[in-house]
Amino acid sequence: MAIDERQQQYLQAMGIQTWLRRDAKEAVTIHAAQTVTVINMPAAPDTVNAGMEAVALPAGNEVYQYNWDQLKNAVQQCVACDLHRARKNTVFGVGNEQADWMIIGEAPGADEDRQGEPFVGRAGQLLNNMLLAIGLKRERVYIANILKCRPPNNRDPRPDEVVKCEQFLKRQVALVNPKIILAVGRIAAHNLLKTDSSLSQLRGRCFYYGPQNIPVVVTYHPAYLLRSPVEKRKAWQDLLFAQAVSRGATN
Ligand code: URA
């Protein structure tokens, strides 16, 4: 993949150094801490299918007929679980409602609860840089979470909260109808794919979500990458893999 100057800057912000061989037309990416290891490009298209799995959606209720305004309003009014009691704002989702890429995270944190927008804190900054590294501005994608309200002290979402909230996310996915869903982190992956497999088992595979069979690729949560920057190299591989999937490499 040819990497232009701007992308190189974002890759550096992700902690990934790029080197351009004099005789090569393409840049190779090398993690700063591993100067001799060239990152492999994503799996060849014919091997991508190996991880195909379908995740069925249950039969719908009226939420599944809502348009965007009705859906936003329903989320704003929602009192289905106790999380509504402490919230400052619901965090519906943001971005291009016709996006090719949908990013799904876990739940709002303190910054998101305050601003009513997903991924606006430090993890959000890194997510923005990860997206820019593959040429995607934040405004071009659609970003949402498994939960629309902040769990206290950022604890993991509870199953009953996920069940009550998931109709909203399912309708968002159906309305956006993206070419790919990037599930960031264990909680997003587990709840979307209804699995408890480890993240390392889920990475590098293509799953399919809902009646529209939307491809899902799993990667690390940016908050985890802030704590474990050495894993950014693998996240970069995941992004390239997701890019190949979004371009139809699985067909
Ligand atoms: N982490 C998430 O998973 N989502 C957000 O919106 C913010 C942090």
Coordinates of C-alpha atoms and ligand atoms in Angstrom, one line a residue:
M1 CA 0.0 0.0 0.0
A2 CA 1.4 3.4 -0.9
I3 CA 1.6 5.6 2.1
D4 CA 1.5 9.4 1.6
E5 CA 3.1 11.9 3.9
R6 CA 0.0 12.7 5.8
Q7 CA -0.8 9.1 6.5
Q8 CA 2.8 8.6 7.7
Q9 CA 2.2 11.3 10.3
Y10 CA -0.9 9.5 11.5
L11 CA 0.9 6.2 11.6
Q12 CA 3.5 7.9 13.7
A13 CA 0.8 9.2 16.0
M14 CA -0.3 5.6 16.3
G15 CA 3.3 4.6 17.3
I16 CA 4.0 3.0 13.9
Q17 CA 7.1 4.0 12.0
T18 CA 7.1 3.9 8.2
W19 CA 10.2 3.3 6.1
L20 CA 10.5 3.8 2.3
R21 CA 13.0 1.5 0.6
R22 CA 14.8 3.4 -2.1
D23 CA 14.0 0.8 -4.7
A24 CA 10.4 0.2 -3.6
K25 CA 7.3 2.0 -4.8
E26 CA 5.5 1.1 -1.5
A27 CA 6.2 1.9 2.0
V28 CA 6.6 -0.9 4.5
T29 CA 5.5 -0.3 8.1
I30 CA 7.7 -1.2 10.9
H31 CA 6.9 -0.8 14.6
A32 CA 9.3 1.5 16.4
A33 CA 10.2 -1.1 18.9
Q34 CA 10.8 -3.9 16.4
T35 CA 12.9 -2.3 13.7
V36 CA 13.5 -5.5 11.8
T37 CA 10.0 -6.9 11.6
V38 CA 8.0 -6.0 8.5
I39 CA 4.3 -6.2 9.2
N40 CA 2.6 -8.7 7.0
M41 CA -0.2 -7.3 4.9
P42 CA -3.7 -8.6 5.6
A43 CA -4.6 -12.2 4.8
A44 CA -4.9 -13.0 1.1
P45 CA -8.5 -12.6 -0.1
D46 CA -9.0 -16.3 -0.5
T47 CA -8.2 -17.0 3.1
V48 CA -10.4 -14.3 4.5
N49 CA -13.5 -16.5 4.2
A50 CA -12.1 -19.0 6.7
G51 CA -13.6 -17.2 9.7
M52 CA -17.1 -16.5 8.2
E53 CA -19.8 -16.8 10.8
A54 CA -23.4 -15.5 10.8
V55 CA -24.9 -13.7 13.7
A56 CA -28.7 -13.8 13.6
L57 CA -30.9 -10.9 14.8
P58 CA -34.2 -11.7 16.7
A59 CA -37.5 -10.7 15.2
G60 CA -38.1 -6.9 15.4
N61 CA -40.5 -4.6 17.2
E62 CA -41.4 -1.0 16.3
V63 CA -37.9 0.3 16.9
Y64 CA -36.9 -1.7 13.8
Q65 CA -39.2 0.6 11.7
Y66 CA -37.9 3.9 13.1
N67 CA -36.3 6.6 11.0
W68 CA -33.3 8.4 12.3
D69 CA -35.3 11.1 14.1
Q70 CA -37.6 8.6 15.8
L71 CA -34.6 6.5 16.8
K72 CA -32.6 9.5 18.3
N73 CA -35.7 10.5 20.2
A74 CA -36.3 7.0 21.5
V75 CA -32.7 6.9 22.8
Q76 CA -33.0 10.3 24.4
Q77 CA -36.2 9.3 26.2
C78 CA -35.0 5.8 27.2
V79 CA -35.4 4.8 30.9
A80 CA -35.3 1.0 30.3
C81 CA -32.4 0.4 32.6
D82 CA -30.9 2.1 35.7
L83 CA -28.1 3.8 33.7
H84 CA -30.5 6.6 32.8
R85 CA -30.5 7.8 36.4
A86 CA -26.9 9.0 36.5
R87 CA -26.4 10.1 32.9
K88 CA -25.8 13.7 31.9
N89 CA -26.5 12.9 28.3
T90 CA -27.4 9.9 26.2
V91 CA -24.7 9.1 23.6
F92 CA -26.5 8.1 20.5
G93 CA -23.8 8.0 17.8
V94 CA -22.2 10.4 15.4
G95 CA -21.0 10.6 11.8
N96 CA -22.0 9.9 8.3
E97 CA -25.4 8.2 8.3
Q98 CA -24.5 6.6 4.9
A99 CA -21.0 5.6 5.9
D100 CA -19.1 2.7 4.5
W101 CA -17.5 2.1 7.8
M102 CA -19.2 1.8 11.1
I103 CA -17.1 1.7 14.3
I104 CA -18.7 0.2 17.4
G105 CA -17.3 0.6 20.8
E106 CA -18.3 -0.3 24.3
A107 CA -20.1 2.5 26.2
P108 CA -19.7 6.2 26.9
G109 CA -17.0 7.3 29.4
A110 CA -17.1 10.5 31.4
D111 CA -16.1 12.8 28.5
E112 CA -18.7 11.2 26.2
D113 CA -21.4 11.4 28.9
R114 CA -20.6 15.1 29.3
Q115 CA -20.6 15.9 25.6
G116 CA -23.2 13.4 24.3
E117 CA -20.9 12.1 21.6
P118 CA -18.9 8.8 21.4
F119 CA -15.2 8.6 21.5
V120 CA -14.3 12.3 22.3
G121 CA -11.7 11.6 25.0
R122 CA -8.1 10.3 24.7
A123 CA -9.3 7.0 23.3
G124 CA -11.3 8.9 20.8
Q125 CA -8.2 10.9 19.7
L126 CA -6.4 7.7 19.1
L127 CA -9.3 6.2 17.2
N128 CA -9.3 9.3 15.0
N129 CA -5.6 8.8 14.2
M130 CA -6.2 5.1 13.6
L131 CA -8.9 6.0 11.0
L132 CA -6.8 8.7 9.4
A133 CA -3.9 6.2 9.1
I134 CA -6.1 4.3 6.6
G135 CA -7.3 7.6 5.0
L136 CA -10.6 7.9 6.8
K137 CA -11.7 11.2 8.5
R138 CA -13.9 10.8 11.5
E139 CA -16.7 12.6 9.8
R140 CA -16.7 9.9 7.0
V141 CA -17.5 7.0 9.3
Y142 CA -20.3 6.4 11.7
I143 CA -19.4 5.8 15.4
A144 CA -21.7 4.2 18.0
N145 CA -21.5 2.1 21.1
I146 CA -23.1 -1.0 22.5
L147 CA -24.5 1.1 25.3
K148 CA -25.9 4.6 24.9
C149 CA -25.5 5.6 28.6
R150 CA -22.4 5.6 30.8
P151 CA -22.0 2.7 33.3
P152 CA -20.9 4.0 36.7
N153 CA -17.1 4.1 37.1
N154 CA -16.8 2.8 33.6
R155 CA -17.6 -0.7 34.7
D156 CA -18.4 -3.3 32.0
P157 CA -21.9 -3.2 30.6
R158 CA -24.3 -5.7 32.3
P159 CA -26.1 -8.3 30.2
D160 CA -29.5 -6.8 31.1
E161 CA -28.3 -3.3 30.0
V162 CA -27.0 -4.7 26.7
V163 CA -30.3 -6.5 26.0
K164 CA -32.3 -3.4 26.6
C165 CA -30.0 -1.2 24.5
E166 CA -29.2 -3.5 21.6
Q167 CA -32.4 -2.8 19.6
F168 CA -31.1 0.8 19.2
L169 CA -27.8 -0.3 17.8
K170 CA -29.4 -2.9 15.6
R171 CA -31.6 -0.2 14.1
Q172 CA -28.5 2.1 13.7
V173 CA -26.7 -0.6 11.8
A174 CA -29.7 -1.3 9.6
L175 CA -30.1 2.4 8.8
V176 CA -26.4 3.0 8.0
N177 CA -26.0 -0.3 6.2
P178 CA -22.2 0.0 6.2
K179 CA -19.8 -2.1 4.1
I180 CA -18.0 -3.0 7.3
I181 CA -18.3 -2.9 11.0
L182 CA -15.1 -2.5 13.0
A183 CA -15.7 -3.7 16.5
V184 CA -13.2 -2.1 18.9
G185 CA -12.5 -4.0 22.0
R186 CA -13.6 -7.2 23.8
I187 CA -17.0 -5.9 25.0
A188 CA -18.1 -4.7 21.5
A189 CA -16.9 -7.9 19.9
H190 CA -18.5 -10.2 22.5
N191 CA -21.9 -8.4 22.4
L192 CA -22.1 -8.0 18.6
L193 CA -20.9 -11.5 17.8
K194 CA -22.5 -13.3 20.8
T195 CA -19.3 -15.0 21.7
D196 CA -16.9 -15.1 24.6
S197 CA -13.9 -16.0 22.6
S198 CA -10.7 -14.1 23.3
L199 CA -9.8 -11.0 21.3
S200 CA -6.8 -12.8 19.9
Q201 CA -9.1 -15.6 18.6
L202 CA -11.5 -13.0 17.0
R203 CA -8.8 -10.9 15.3
G204 CA -8.0 -11.5 11.7
R205 CA -11.3 -13.1 10.9
C206 CA -14.4 -11.9 9.1
F207 CA -17.8 -12.3 10.8
Y208 CA -21.2 -11.3 9.5
Y209 CA -23.8 -9.4 11.4
G210 CA -27.6 -9.2 11.1
P211 CA -30.0 -9.8 8.2
Q212 CA -27.8 -7.6 6.0
N213 CA -24.8 -9.9 6.6
I214 CA -22.5 -6.9 7.2
P215 CA -18.9 -8.0 7.6
V216 CA -17.4 -7.5 11.1
V217 CA -13.7 -7.2 11.9
V218 CA -12.5 -7.1 15.4
T219 CA -9.6 -5.1 16.8
Y220 CA -8.3 -3.7 20.1
H221 CA -10.0 -0.9 21.9
P222 CA -8.1 2.4 21.6
A223 CA -8.1 2.8 25.4
Y224 CA -6.3 -0.6 25.6
L225 CA -3.8 0.6 23.0
L226 CA -3.1 3.7 25.1
R227 CA -2.2 1.3 28.0
S228 CA -0.4 -1.2 25.8
P229 CA 1.1 0.7 22.9
V230 CA 3.1 -2.3 21.8
E231 CA -0.1 -3.7 20.5
K232 CA -0.6 -0.9 18.0
R233 CA 1.3 -2.8 15.5
K234 CA -1.4 -5.5 15.6
A235 CA -4.1 -2.9 15.4
W236 CA -2.6 -1.6 12.2
Q237 CA -2.7 -5.1 10.8
D238 CA -6.4 -5.3 11.8
L239 CA -7.1 -2.0 10.0
L240 CA -5.5 -3.2 6.8
F241 CA -7.4 -6.4 7.1
A242 CA -10.7 -4.4 7.6
Q243 CA -9.8 -2.2 4.7
A244 CA -9.4 -5.3 2.4
V245 CA -12.7 -6.7 3.7
S246 CA -14.5 -3.4 3.1
R247 CA -13.2 -3.3 -0.5
G248 CA -14.8 -6.7 -1.1
A249 CA -11.7 -8.9 -0.8
T250 CA -13.9 -11.6 0.7
N251 CA -16.1 -11.9 -2.4
Ligands
URA1 N1 -14.9 4.0 24.9 C1 -15.9 3.5 24.2 O1 -16.0 2.2 24.0 N2 -16.8 4.3 23.7 C2 -16.7 5.6 23.8 O2 -17.6 6.3 23.3 C3 -15.7 6.1 24.6 C4 -14.8 5.3 25.1

